[in-house]
């Protein structure tokens, strides 16, 4: 009885110790050895799974020994970017029945339809019931293989129609190509790549996009959900592609954008969402007639190269380009007659080349060009006679110590080859001229501002003019049969207006002034009208606080706070 009481006390106080020898209890000190309590650990049936096919992973909690009474432990799922869209489970409580040593739940990997790369879901145990103790292995990592990013670092190559047709079978759920995407009907097995319809739904290419050597591919429409390309874009030697409308979703890319040797291409329409280019090369496209598809482009970080496009008649589409980060080349475009779309160009950060454009007659629209970091090279433009657009930059170069052009100036083999000093002497260009001084202007406002304040100057129109203005100085205006249009609105002006200040005499010698419906005539001086002033729709307002006279006519609403002399 005494031995039994001693055993019970020792077992209660030292529950984690057991006796190795029962006879140690009699007359001897007992020998004790420490043992670990039974614990529950976590395991999973596989450590990785794809998003496709709803793969099943068995998640098991295993105790070292059978449990006494029903027991349970909870499962937690965590990880960077892991959401309920990535998985589903049969339950978060893992039950282990009385007398059993393990219990399981079912974990399903789901396709979340997001291109986010492989993710790691961390599964861990917590909150065991009273009869369980958490063991050393209570956490497992499960890699969820993203099927929306496909192709691996090596990218995807489509060489024939069979590969194109099987794209969705080979890469189910793919949204983004991890490497390069190359569409190239040049596998040596004939030319059969007619369409790439199965690529529809792609939203991005992390590498380069190459579309080349495709003799019978005529459309790129199935690519119109691609919004970004992480490398170069190269489109060349495609015999039947007429436009780039299939790239209408593209809003960003990294690298060089090149379009060349596409004999049927007549338009760049389709890339209007691209506003920033690094290097842009458009060359040897014999049927391309304009660059309208570039209408929203405003930044060229690198080089801009326009060369060898036989039927290119204008470079519309470049009208928002303010600077070119490297060299600008416009060469060997025999049908190009003007570069009037470059009116916003302020700087070229390397060299400017204008060469071998047989029909180019003038460079008048470089009026706002302020600096060329390296060389200016104008050569072999057989019809080029007018350089007035270079007047501002040449004036800085000649009269301000050569600060505008960093390198050499070469003007040779053109119809006329003026020196920088000649260009300055010949003066600026514009559609408006002061008859007394001979000075030309691009803005009526500038011409009025420079006129003799006493009214001795006549401003002559050399073309139709559309502009709002304020008459600070008295002037005669001879329209020469051209029309002056007062617009509804222009930048930085809330509404178009023709405004004549007090003590100013504005004499319209003849011709037509058209005022758009939201435009305004406000006369506080003297408006002498010998021509015709018409409000479109006849609904505009002429506010006269000064003197209105002349032999001409006015059509519209007339609000008179001043005087009107007979003759109208």
Coordinates of C-alpha atoms in Angstrom, one line a residue:
X1 CA 0.0 0.0 0.0
X2 CA 2.8 2.4 0.8
X3 CA 4.5 1.7 -2.6
X4 CA 1.2 2.3 -4.4
X5 CA 0.7 5.7 -2.7
X6 CA 4.3 6.8 -3.5
X7 CA 3.8 5.9 -7.2
X8 CA 0.6 7.9 -7.4
X9 CA 2.3 11.0 -5.9
X10 CA 5.3 10.8 -8.2
X11 CA 3.1 10.3 -11.3
X12 CA 1.0 13.3 -10.4
X13 CA 3.9 15.7 -9.8
X14 CA 6.0 14.5 -12.7
X15 CA 3.6 13.6 -15.4
X16 CA 6.3 13.7 -18.2
X17 CA 8.5 11.1 -16.5
X18 CA 8.2 7.3 -16.4
X19 CA 10.0 4.6 -14.5
X20 CA 12.3 2.3 -16.3
X21 CA 12.3 -0.4 -13.7
X22 CA 9.4 -1.2 -11.3
X23 CA 11.7 -2.8 -8.6
X24 CA 13.5 0.6 -8.2
X25 CA 10.5 1.6 -6.1
X26 CA 11.6 -0.8 -3.3
X27 CA 14.4 0.5 -1.1
X28 CA 16.1 2.5 -3.9
X29 CA 15.9 5.9 -5.5
X30 CA 13.8 5.6 -8.7
X31 CA 15.5 6.0 -12.2
X32 CA 13.5 8.6 -14.4
X33 CA 13.6 9.3 -18.1
X34 CA 11.8 12.3 -19.8
X35 CA 9.5 11.6 -22.8
X36 CA 7.6 14.0 -25.2
X37 CA 3.8 14.3 -25.0
X38 CA 2.0 13.1 -28.2
X39 CA 1.6 16.1 -30.7
X40 CA -0.4 16.8 -33.8
X41 CA 1.4 17.8 -37.1
X42 CA 0.4 19.0 -40.5
X43 CA 1.0 17.4 -43.9
X44 CA -0.4 18.0 -47.5
X45 CA -0.7 15.5 -50.3
X46 CA 1.3 17.7 -52.8
X47 CA 3.4 20.9 -52.5
X48 CA 2.4 22.5 -55.8
X49 CA -0.6 22.6 -58.1
X50 CA -1.7 24.4 -61.3
X51 CA -4.8 26.7 -61.3
X52 CA -6.4 24.7 -64.1
X53 CA -8.5 21.6 -63.5
X54 CA -9.6 22.3 -59.9
X55 CA -6.8 20.2 -58.5
X56 CA -7.4 18.5 -55.1
X57 CA -4.9 18.6 -52.2
X58 CA -5.6 16.5 -49.1
X59 CA -4.7 18.4 -45.9
X60 CA -4.1 16.1 -43.0
X61 CA -3.5 16.6 -39.3
X62 CA -1.8 13.6 -37.7
X63 CA -1.4 12.9 -34.0
X64 CA 1.5 10.8 -32.7
X65 CA -0.9 8.4 -31.0
X66 CA -4.6 7.7 -31.2
X67 CA -6.7 10.3 -29.5
X68 CA -9.0 9.8 -26.5
X69 CA -12.3 11.3 -27.3
X70 CA -13.2 13.3 -30.4
X71 CA -10.6 16.0 -31.0
X72 CA -10.1 18.8 -33.5
X73 CA -7.7 21.5 -34.7
X74 CA -8.2 24.5 -37.0
X75 CA -6.6 25.3 -40.4
X76 CA -5.5 28.8 -41.4
X77 CA -4.6 29.8 -45.0
X78 CA -2.5 32.9 -45.7
X79 CA 0.2 34.2 -48.1
X80 CA 1.0 37.3 -50.1
X81 CA -1.8 37.9 -52.6
X82 CA -3.7 34.8 -51.5
X83 CA -7.5 35.4 -51.5
X84 CA -10.6 33.3 -51.5
X85 CA -10.5 33.4 -55.3
X86 CA -7.4 31.2 -55.2
X87 CA -8.9 28.2 -53.3
X88 CA -11.8 26.6 -51.6
X89 CA -11.9 24.1 -48.7
X90 CA -14.3 21.5 -47.4
X91 CA -14.0 23.2 -44.0
X92 CA -11.4 24.9 -41.7
X93 CA -11.9 22.5 -38.8
X94 CA -10.0 19.2 -39.0
X95 CA -11.6 16.5 -36.9
X96 CA -9.9 13.5 -35.4
X97 CA -12.3 10.9 -34.2
X98 CA -11.9 9.0 -30.9
X99 CA -9.4 6.2 -31.3
X100 CA -8.0 7.7 -34.5
X101 CA -4.7 9.4 -35.0
X102 CA -5.5 11.6 -38.1
X103 CA -8.1 13.6 -39.8
X104 CA -8.3 15.4 -43.2
X105 CA -10.0 18.1 -45.1
X106 CA -10.1 18.8 -48.9
X107 CA -8.4 21.8 -50.4
X108 CA -9.1 22.8 -54.0
X109 CA -7.0 25.2 -56.1
X110 CA -9.1 27.6 -58.2
X111 CA -8.4 29.7 -61.2
X112 CA -8.7 33.4 -60.1
X113 CA -8.4 34.7 -63.7
X114 CA -5.7 37.1 -62.7
X115 CA -2.2 37.3 -64.2
X116 CA -0.1 37.6 -61.0
X117 CA 2.6 34.9 -61.3
X118 CA 3.0 31.9 -59.0
X119 CA 1.7 32.3 -55.5
X120 CA 2.5 30.5 -52.2
X121 CA -0.3 29.6 -49.9
X122 CA 0.8 28.9 -46.3
X123 CA -1.4 26.4 -44.6
X124 CA -1.0 26.2 -40.8
X125 CA -2.6 24.6 -37.7
X126 CA -4.0 26.5 -34.7
X127 CA -6.5 26.3 -31.9
X128 CA -6.2 22.6 -31.0
X129 CA -8.9 21.0 -28.7
X130 CA -8.0 20.0 -25.1
X131 CA -6.8 16.6 -26.0
X132 CA -4.2 17.8 -28.6
X133 CA -0.9 19.6 -28.5
X134 CA 0.6 21.3 -31.5
X135 CA 3.7 19.6 -32.8
X136 CA 6.8 20.9 -34.5
X137 CA 5.4 20.7 -38.0
X138 CA 2.3 22.8 -38.1
X139 CA 2.9 24.7 -41.4
X140 CA 3.2 23.7 -45.0
X141 CA 3.7 25.8 -48.2
X142 CA 1.7 25.1 -51.3
X143 CA 2.8 26.7 -54.6
X144 CA -0.1 27.7 -56.8
X145 CA 1.1 27.8 -60.4
X146 CA -0.5 30.7 -62.2
X147 CA -1.9 29.7 -65.6
X148 CA -2.7 33.3 -66.6
X149 CA 1.1 33.9 -67.1
X150 CA 2.3 31.4 -69.7
X151 CA 5.2 30.4 -71.9
X152 CA 7.9 30.7 -69.3
X153 CA 11.0 32.9 -69.7
X154 CA 11.5 31.5 -73.2
X155 CA 8.3 32.9 -74.4
X156 CA 6.0 31.6 -77.1
X157 CA 6.6 31.3 -80.9
X158 CA 3.7 30.8 -83.3
X159 CA 5.2 29.5 -86.6
X160 CA 2.2 28.0 -88.3
X161 CA -1.6 27.8 -88.3
X162 CA -1.7 24.6 -86.2
X163 CA 0.3 26.2 -83.4
X164 CA -2.0 29.2 -83.5
X165 CA -5.2 27.0 -83.4
X166 CA -3.9 25.1 -80.4
X167 CA -2.9 28.1 -78.4
X168 CA -5.8 27.9 -75.9
X169 CA -5.4 24.1 -75.5
X170 CA -1.7 24.4 -74.9
X171 CA -2.0 27.5 -72.6
X172 CA -5.5 27.3 -71.1
X173 CA -6.4 30.5 -69.3
X174 CA -3.3 32.4 -70.5
X175 CA -3.6 36.2 -70.3
X176 CA 0.1 37.3 -70.2
X177 CA 3.1 35.8 -72.1
X178 CA 6.0 35.7 -69.6
X179 CA 8.7 36.1 -72.2
X180 CA 8.6 37.1 -75.9
X181 CA 5.6 36.6 -78.2
X182 CA 6.8 35.9 -81.8
X183 CA 4.3 35.5 -84.6
X184 CA 6.4 34.4 -87.6
X185 CA 5.2 32.1 -90.4
X186 CA 8.8 31.1 -91.3
X187 CA 9.0 27.5 -90.1
X188 CA 10.2 26.2 -93.5
X189 CA 7.0 24.2 -93.9
X190 CA 5.1 26.6 -96.2
X191 CA 3.1 29.7 -95.6
X192 CA -0.2 28.8 -93.9
X193 CA -0.6 31.3 -91.0
X194 CA -3.8 33.0 -92.0
X195 CA -5.2 34.1 -88.6
X196 CA -4.3 34.2 -84.9
X197 CA -7.8 34.3 -83.6
X198 CA -7.0 31.9 -80.8
X199 CA -4.7 34.5 -79.2
X200 CA -7.8 36.7 -78.4
X201 CA -7.9 37.5 -74.7
X202 CA -4.2 38.1 -74.2
X203 CA -3.7 41.2 -72.1
X204 CA 0.1 41.6 -72.0
X205 CA 3.5 40.4 -73.1
X206 CA 6.3 40.8 -70.6
X207 CA 9.0 40.4 -73.2
X208 CA 9.1 41.6 -76.8
X209 CA 6.3 41.4 -79.4
X210 CA 7.5 40.4 -82.9
X211 CA 5.2 40.1 -85.9
X212 CA 7.2 39.4 -89.0
X213 CA 7.6 37.3 -92.2
X214 CA 3.9 36.6 -92.4
X215 CA 2.9 36.4 -96.2
X216 CA -0.8 35.6 -95.7
X217 CA -1.7 37.0 -92.3
X218 CA -3.9 40.0 -92.9
X219 CA -5.3 41.1 -89.5
X220 CA -4.1 41.6 -85.9
X221 CA -7.5 42.1 -84.4
X222 CA -7.2 39.2 -81.9
X223 CA -4.4 41.2 -80.1
X224 CA -6.6 44.1 -79.3
X225 CA -6.8 43.3 -75.6
X226 CA -3.1 43.6 -75.1
X227 CA -2.4 46.7 -73.0
X228 CA 1.3 46.5 -72.3
X229 CA 4.5 45.0 -73.9
X230 CA 7.6 44.9 -71.8
X231 CA 10.1 44.9 -74.6
X232 CA 10.6 45.9 -78.3
X233 CA 7.7 45.8 -80.7
X234 CA 8.7 44.8 -84.3
X235 CA 6.3 44.6 -87.1
X236 CA 7.9 43.9 -90.5
X237 CA 7.7 41.9 -93.7
X238 CA 4.0 41.3 -93.4
X239 CA 2.6 41.3 -97.0
X240 CA -1.1 41.7 -96.3
X241 CA -1.4 43.7 -93.1
X242 CA -3.0 47.1 -94.0
X243 CA -3.3 48.8 -90.5
X244 CA -2.4 48.3 -86.9
X245 CA -6.0 48.3 -85.6
X246 CA -5.3 45.0 -83.8
X247 CA -3.1 47.0 -81.3
X248 CA -5.8 49.4 -80.3
X249 CA -5.6 48.4 -76.6
X250 CA -1.9 49.0 -76.3
X251 CA -1.2 51.8 -73.9
X252 CA 2.4 51.2 -72.8
X253 CA 5.6 49.5 -74.0
X254 CA 9.3 49.4 -73.2
X255 CA 11.9 49.4 -75.9
X256 CA 11.9 50.3 -79.6
X257 CA 8.8 50.4 -81.7
X258 CA 9.6 49.5 -85.4
X259 CA 7.3 49.2 -88.4
X260 CA 9.0 48.5 -91.7
X261 CA 8.8 46.6 -95.0
X262 CA 5.1 46.1 -94.9
X263 CA 4.0 46.5 -98.5
X264 CA 0.2 46.8 -97.9
X265 CA 0.3 49.0 -94.8
X266 CA -1.5 52.3 -95.5
X267 CA -2.3 53.4 -92.0
X268 CA -0.9 53.3 -88.5
X269 CA -4.4 53.5 -87.1
X270 CA -4.7 51.4 -84.0
X271 CA -1.9 52.6 -81.8
X272 CA -3.6 55.8 -80.8
X273 CA -3.5 54.9 -77.1
X274 CA 0.3 55.1 -77.1
X275 CA 1.4 58.5 -75.8
X276 CA 5.1 57.7 -75.0
X277 CA 7.6 56.1 -77.3
X278 CA 11.3 55.3 -76.6
X279 CA 12.6 54.8 -80.1
X280 CA 10.2 55.0 -83.0
X281 CA 11.1 53.7 -86.4
X282 CA 8.7 54.0 -89.4
X283 CA 10.4 53.1 -92.7
X284 CA 10.1 51.3 -96.0
X285 CA 6.3 51.0 -96.0
X286 CA 5.5 51.9 -99.6
X287 CA 1.8 52.5 -99.3
X288 CA 1.8 54.4 -96.0
X289 CA 0.2 57.8 -96.7
X290 CA 0.3 59.5 -93.2
X291 CA 1.1 59.0 -89.6
X292 CA -2.4 59.7 -88.2
X293 CA -2.2 56.7 -85.8
X294 CA 0.4 58.6 -83.8
X295 CA -2.0 61.5 -83.1
X296 CA -1.8 61.1 -79.3
X297 CA 1.9 60.6 -79.1
X298 CA 3.6 63.5 -77.2
X299 CA 6.9 62.1 -76.0
X300 CA 9.7 60.5 -77.9
X301 CA 12.3 59.5 -75.3
X302 CA 14.8 58.3 -77.9
X303 CA 15.2 58.5 -81.7
X304 CA 12.5 59.2 -84.3
X305 CA 13.2 57.8 -87.7
X306 CA 10.9 58.3 -90.7
X307 CA 12.5 57.0 -93.8
X308 CA 11.7 55.5 -97.2
X309 CA 7.9 55.6 -97.2
X310 CA 7.3 56.2 -100.9
X311 CA 3.7 57.5 -100.7
X312 CA 3.9 59.4 -97.4
X313 CA 2.4 62.8 -98.2
X314 CA 2.4 64.3 -94.7
X315 CA 3.5 63.5 -91.2
X316 CA 0.2 64.2 -89.5
X317 CA 0.2 62.4 -86.2
X318 CA 3.4 64.1 -85.0
X319 CA 1.6 67.4 -84.2
X320 CA 1.9 66.9 -80.4
X321 CA 5.6 66.0 -80.3
X322 CA 7.4 68.7 -78.3
X323 CA 10.8 67.0 -78.0
X324 CA 12.8 64.2 -79.4
X325 CA 15.3 62.6 -76.9
X326 CA 17.8 61.5 -79.5
X327 CA 18.1 62.1 -83.2
X328 CA 15.2 63.0 -85.5
X329 CA 15.5 61.8 -89.1
X330 CA 13.1 62.5 -92.0
X331 CA 14.6 61.1 -95.1
X332 CA 13.8 59.5 -98.5
X333 CA 10.1 60.2 -98.5
X334 CA 9.6 61.3 -102.1
X335 CA 5.9 62.4 -101.9
X336 CA 6.3 64.4 -98.7
X337 CA 5.7 68.1 -99.5
X338 CA 5.7 69.6 -96.0
X339 CA 6.5 69.0 -92.4
X340 CA 3.8 71.3 -91.1
X341 CA 2.8 68.9 -88.3
X342 CA 6.0 69.7 -86.4
X343 CA 4.7 73.0 -85.1
X344 CA 5.0 71.9 -81.4
X345 CA 8.6 70.7 -81.7
X346 CA 10.9 72.6 -79.4
X347 CA 14.0 70.6 -79.0
X348 CA 16.0 67.7 -80.6
X349 CA 18.5 66.3 -78.1
X350 CA 20.9 65.0 -80.7
X351 CA 20.9 65.7 -84.5
X352 CA 18.2 66.7 -86.9
X353 CA 18.4 65.1 -90.4
X354 CA 16.1 66.2 -93.3
X355 CA 17.4 64.6 -96.4
X356 CA 16.4 63.1 -99.8
X357 CA 12.8 64.2 -99.7
X358 CA 12.3 65.1 -103.4
X359 CA 9.0 67.0 -103.0
X360 CA 9.6 68.9 -99.8
X361 CA 9.2 72.6 -100.5
X362 CA 9.6 74.2 -97.1
X363 CA 10.5 73.7 -93.5
X364 CA 8.2 76.5 -92.4
X365 CA 6.7 74.7 -89.4
X366 CA 9.9 74.4 -87.4
X367 CA 9.0 77.9 -86.1
X368 CA 9.1 76.9 -82.4
X369 CA 12.3 74.8 -82.6
X370 CA 14.6 76.3 -80.0
X371 CA 17.6 73.9 -79.8
X372 CA 19.4 71.1 -81.5
X373 CA 22.0 69.5 -79.2
X374 CA 24.2 68.2 -82.0
X375 CA 24.1 68.7 -85.8
X376 CA 21.6 70.1 -88.3
X377 CA 21.8 68.4 -91.7
X378 CA 19.5 69.4 -94.6
X379 CA 20.6 67.7 -97.8
X380 CA 19.4 66.7 -101.2
X381 CA 15.8 67.9 -101.0
X382 CA 15.3 68.9 -104.6
X383 CA 12.3 71.2 -104.2
X384 CA 13.2 72.9 -100.9
X385 CA 13.3 76.7 -101.3
X386 CA 11.7 78.2 -98.2
X387 CA 13.6 78.1 -94.9
X388 CA 11.7 80.8 -93.0
X389 CA 10.6 78.2 -90.4
X390 CA 14.2 78.1 -89.2
X391 CA 14.4 81.8 -88.7
X392 CA 13.9 81.7 -84.9
X393 CA 16.6 79.1 -84.2
X394 CA 19.0 80.7 -86.8
X395 CA 18.4 84.1 -85.3
X396 CA 19.6 82.7 -81.9
X397 CA 22.5 81.0 -83.7
X398 CA 23.7 84.0 -85.7
X399 CA 22.9 86.8 -83.3
X400 CA 23.3 85.1 -79.9
X401 CA 26.7 83.5 -80.1
X402 CA 25.8 80.1 -81.5
X403 CA 23.8 78.9 -78.6
X404 CA 21.0 77.1 -80.4
X405 CA 22.8 74.4 -82.4
X406 CA 25.5 72.4 -80.6
X407 CA 27.2 70.9 -83.7
X408 CA 27.6 71.7 -87.4
X409 CA 25.1 73.2 -89.8
X410 CA 25.0 71.6 -93.2
X411 CA 22.6 72.8 -95.9
X412 CA 23.6 71.4 -99.3
X413 CA 22.2 70.0 -102.6
X414 CA 18.7 71.4 -102.1
X415 CA 16.9 73.7 -104.6
X416 CA 18.2 76.6 -102.6
X417 CA 21.0 76.4 -100.0
X418 CA 21.0 79.5 -97.8
X419 CA 23.5 80.1 -95.1
X420 CA 22.3 80.7 -91.5
X421 CA 22.8 84.4 -92.0
X422 CA 20.8 84.3 -95.2
X423 CA 17.9 82.7 -93.4
X424 CA 18.0 85.4 -90.8
X425 CA 18.1 88.1 -93.4
X426 CA 15.1 86.6 -95.3
X427 CA 13.1 86.8 -92.1
X428 CA 10.4 84.8 -90.4
X429 CA 7.5 83.2 -92.1
X430 CA 3.8 83.4 -91.5
X431 CA 0.4 83.9 -93.2
X432 CA 0.1 87.5 -92.0
X433 CA 2.3 90.4 -93.1
X434 CA 2.8 94.0 -92.1
X435 CA 2.7 95.8 -95.5
X436 CA 5.0 98.7 -94.3
X437 CA 7.7 96.6 -92.6
X438 CA 7.5 93.4 -94.7
X439 CA 7.6 91.4 -91.4
X440 CA 5.6 88.2 -91.5
X441 CA 3.7 86.7 -88.6
X442 CA 2.0 83.5 -87.8
X443 CA -0.4 85.2 -85.3
X444 CA -2.7 88.2 -86.0
X445 CA -2.3 89.1 -82.4
X446 CA 1.4 89.5 -82.9
X447 CA 0.9 91.5 -86.0
X448 CA -1.4 93.9 -84.2
X449 CA 0.9 94.2 -81.3
X450 CA 3.8 95.2 -83.5
X451 CA 1.8 97.7 -85.6
X452 CA 2.2 101.4 -85.5
X453 CA 0.0 102.5 -82.5
X454 CA -1.2 105.6 -84.5
X455 CA -2.8 103.4 -87.2
X456 CA -0.4 103.8 -90.1
X457 CA 0.1 100.1 -90.7
X458 CA -1.8 97.7 -92.9
X459 CA -1.9 94.1 -92.0
X460 CA -2.3 91.8 -95.1
X461 CA -3.7 88.3 -95.0
X462 CA -1.8 85.8 -97.1
X463 CA -4.2 82.9 -96.2
X464 CA -7.3 82.2 -94.3
X465 CA -6.9 83.0 -90.6
X466 CA -8.7 81.5 -87.5
X467 CA -7.8 83.4 -84.4
X468 CA -9.2 85.4 -81.5
X469 CA -7.4 88.7 -80.8
X470 CA -7.5 92.0 -79.0
X471 CA -6.7 95.2 -80.9
X472 CA -4.4 97.3 -78.7
X473 CA -3.1 99.4 -81.7
X474 CA -5.0 101.0 -84.5
X475 CA -4.6 99.1 -87.8
X476 CA -5.9 98.6 -91.3
X477 CA -6.6 95.0 -92.2
X478 CA -6.6 93.9 -95.8
X479 CA -8.0 90.4 -96.1
X480 CA -7.0 90.0 -99.8
X481 CA -10.2 88.0 -100.2
X482 CA -9.3 85.6 -97.4
X483 CA -11.6 85.0 -94.4
X484 CA -11.0 85.8 -90.7
X485 CA -12.7 83.4 -88.4
X486 CA -13.3 84.1 -84.7
X487 CA -13.4 80.6 -83.1
X488 CA -15.7 79.3 -80.4
X489 CA -12.7 78.9 -78.2
X490 CA -9.0 78.5 -78.3
X491 CA -6.5 77.3 -75.7
X492 CA -6.2 79.6 -72.6
X493 CA -9.3 81.6 -73.8
X494 CA -12.7 80.8 -72.4
X495 CA -14.4 81.9 -75.6
X496 CA -13.3 83.3 -79.0
X497 CA -13.4 87.1 -79.2
X498 CA -12.7 90.0 -81.3
X499 CA -12.0 92.9 -78.9
X500 CA -11.2 96.5 -79.8
X501 CA -9.8 98.7 -77.1
X502 CA -10.9 102.2 -76.4
X503 CA -9.3 104.9 -78.6
X504 CA -8.2 102.1 -81.1
X505 CA -9.4 102.2 -84.7
X506 CA -9.8 98.8 -86.4
X507 CA -10.5 99.2 -90.1
X508 CA -11.7 96.1 -91.9
X509 CA -11.1 97.0 -95.6
X510 CA -13.1 94.2 -97.1
X511 CA -13.7 90.5 -97.0
X512 CA -15.5 88.4 -94.5
X513 CA -15.3 87.9 -90.8
X514 CA -17.1 84.8 -89.6
X515 CA -17.8 84.6 -85.8
X516 CA -18.6 81.2 -84.5
X517 CA -21.8 81.0 -82.3
X518 CA -19.9 81.2 -78.9
X519 CA -17.6 84.0 -80.2
X520 CA -17.9 87.6 -79.1
X521 CA -17.3 91.0 -80.7
X522 CA -16.6 93.6 -78.1
X523 CA -16.0 97.1 -79.5
X524 CA -14.9 99.9 -77.2
X525 CA -13.0 101.8 -79.8
X526 CA -13.9 102.3 -83.5
X527 CA -14.8 99.4 -85.7
X528 CA -14.9 100.5 -89.3
X529 CA -16.4 97.7 -91.3
X530 CA -16.3 97.9 -95.1
X531 CA -16.7 94.1 -95.5
X532 CA -19.1 91.5 -94.0
X533 CA -19.4 90.3 -90.5
X534 CA -21.5 87.2 -90.0
X535 CA -22.3 85.2 -86.9
X536 CA -22.8 81.6 -87.8
X537 CA -26.5 81.0 -87.2
X538 CA -27.1 84.7 -86.6
X539 CA -27.3 84.2 -82.9
X540 CA -24.0 85.7 -81.6
X541 CA -23.6 89.0 -79.8
X542 CA -21.9 92.2 -80.9
X543 CA -21.5 94.5 -77.9
X544 CA -20.8 98.0 -79.2
X545 CA -19.7 100.5 -76.6
X546 CA -17.7 102.7 -79.0
X547 CA -18.3 103.6 -82.7
X548 CA -19.4 101.2 -85.4
X549 CA -19.4 102.5 -88.9
X550 CA -18.6 101.7 -92.5
X551 CA -20.3 100.5 -95.7
X552 CA -20.2 96.8 -94.8
X553 CA -22.9 94.6 -93.2
X554 CA -23.4 92.8 -90.0
X555 CA -25.6 89.8 -89.3
X556 CA -26.3 88.8 -85.7
X557 CA -27.5 90.4 -82.4
X558 CA -26.3 93.9 -82.0
X559 CA -26.1 95.4 -78.4
X560 CA -25.4 99.0 -78.8
X561 CA -24.2 101.2 -75.9
X562 CA -22.3 103.6 -78.1
X563 CA -23.0 105.0 -81.6
X564 CA -23.7 103.6 -85.0
X565 CA -23.0 105.8 -88.0
X566 CA -25.1 105.5 -91.2
X567 CA -23.9 103.4 -94.1
X568 CA -24.5 99.9 -92.6

